[in-house]
Short mmCIF file of C-alpha atoms in Angstrom, two decimals:
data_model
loop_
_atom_site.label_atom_id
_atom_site.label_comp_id
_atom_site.label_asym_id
_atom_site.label_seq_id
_atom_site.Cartn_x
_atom_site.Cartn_y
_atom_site.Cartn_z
CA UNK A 3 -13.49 3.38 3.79
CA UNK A 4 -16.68 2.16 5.71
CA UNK A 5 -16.93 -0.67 3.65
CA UNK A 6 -13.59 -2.44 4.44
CA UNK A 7 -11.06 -2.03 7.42
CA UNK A 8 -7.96 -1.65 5.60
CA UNK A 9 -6.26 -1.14 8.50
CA UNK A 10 -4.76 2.35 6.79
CA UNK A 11 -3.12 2.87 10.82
CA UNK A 12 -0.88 0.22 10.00
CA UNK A 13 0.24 1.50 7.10
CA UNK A 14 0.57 4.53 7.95
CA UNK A 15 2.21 3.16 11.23
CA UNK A 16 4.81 0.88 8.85
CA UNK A 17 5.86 4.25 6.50
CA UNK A 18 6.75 6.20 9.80
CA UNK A 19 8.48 3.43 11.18
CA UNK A 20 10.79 2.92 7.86
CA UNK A 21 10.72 7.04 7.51
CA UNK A 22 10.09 6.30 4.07
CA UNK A 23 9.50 9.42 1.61
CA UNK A 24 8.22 7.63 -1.11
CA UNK A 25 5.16 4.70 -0.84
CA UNK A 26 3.81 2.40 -3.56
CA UNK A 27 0.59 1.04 -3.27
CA UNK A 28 -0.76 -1.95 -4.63
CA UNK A 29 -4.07 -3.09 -4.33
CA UNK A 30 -6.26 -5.86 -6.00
CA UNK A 31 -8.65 -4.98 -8.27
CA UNK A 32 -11.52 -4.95 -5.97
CA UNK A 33 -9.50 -2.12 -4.41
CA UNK A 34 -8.53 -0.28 -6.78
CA UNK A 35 -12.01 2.50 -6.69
CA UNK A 36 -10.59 3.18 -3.10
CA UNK A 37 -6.98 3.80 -4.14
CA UNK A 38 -7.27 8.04 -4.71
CA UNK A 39 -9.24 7.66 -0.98
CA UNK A 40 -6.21 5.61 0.59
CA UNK A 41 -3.38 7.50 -1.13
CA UNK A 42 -5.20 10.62 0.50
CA UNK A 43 -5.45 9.62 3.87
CA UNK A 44 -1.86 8.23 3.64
CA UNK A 45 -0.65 11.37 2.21
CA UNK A 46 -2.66 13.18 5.16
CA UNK A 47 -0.87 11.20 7.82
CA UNK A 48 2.32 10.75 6.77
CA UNK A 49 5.45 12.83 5.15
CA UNK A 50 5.34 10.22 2.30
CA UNK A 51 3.51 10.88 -1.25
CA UNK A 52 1.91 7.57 -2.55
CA UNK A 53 2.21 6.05 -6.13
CA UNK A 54 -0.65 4.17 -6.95
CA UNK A 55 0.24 0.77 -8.98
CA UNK A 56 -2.66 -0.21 -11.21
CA UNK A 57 -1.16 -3.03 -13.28
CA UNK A 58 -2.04 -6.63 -12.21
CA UNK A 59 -1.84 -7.91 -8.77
CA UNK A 60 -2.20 -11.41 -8.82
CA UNK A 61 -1.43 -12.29 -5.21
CA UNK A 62 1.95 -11.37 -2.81
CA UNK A 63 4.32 -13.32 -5.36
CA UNK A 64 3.23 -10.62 -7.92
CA UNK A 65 4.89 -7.28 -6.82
CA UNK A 66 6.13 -4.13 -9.42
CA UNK A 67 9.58 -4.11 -10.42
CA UNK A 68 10.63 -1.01 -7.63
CA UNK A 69 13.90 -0.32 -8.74
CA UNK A 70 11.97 1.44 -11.67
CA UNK A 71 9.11 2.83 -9.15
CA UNK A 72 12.42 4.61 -6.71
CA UNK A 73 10.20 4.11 -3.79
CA UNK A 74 10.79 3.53 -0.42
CA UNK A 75 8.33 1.28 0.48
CA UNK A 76 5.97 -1.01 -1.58
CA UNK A 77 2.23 -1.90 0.35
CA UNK A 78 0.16 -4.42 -1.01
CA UNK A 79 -3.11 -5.28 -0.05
CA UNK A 80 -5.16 -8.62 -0.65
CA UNK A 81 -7.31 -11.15 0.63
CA UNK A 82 -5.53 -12.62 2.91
CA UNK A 83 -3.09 -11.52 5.74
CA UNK A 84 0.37 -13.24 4.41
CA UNK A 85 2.65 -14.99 7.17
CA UNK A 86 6.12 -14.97 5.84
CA UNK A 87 7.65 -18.37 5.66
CA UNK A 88 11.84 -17.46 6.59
#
């Protein structure tokens, strides 16, 4: 993960935090080469196992349906931090 600080503490920090068992990730597709890298180190320090998403990602409006995923916890990563508006 030299290239990019995906700030994988946070996540991993977020998942513990929630105690969530089962973790989606989403990732643009820029990303996506690094997702069997960040499901491993999430899987490493975590109790969660990680479903990598690799349909389209088209910004933080775009999220998979997770009621057919059964996950816990969906994280998305992008360009851009997002500030959430409510």
């Amino acid at each position: 993960m030299q290239d990019y600080d995906l700030e994988l503490n946070k996540a991993v920090e977020e998942i513990r935090k929630n105690k969530a068992r089962s973790v989606c990730i989403q990732l643009p597709d820029g990303l996506k080469p690094k997702a069997h890298e960040i499901q491993q180190y999430i899987e490493k320090n975590t109790n969660a196992s990680v479903v990598i998403w690799l349909g389209s990602c088209y910004g933080a409006c775009d999220t998979p349906k997770l009621e057919t995923l059964k996950v816990d916890l969906l994280i998305q990563w992008g360009h851009n931090e997002f500030v959430r508006a409510w």
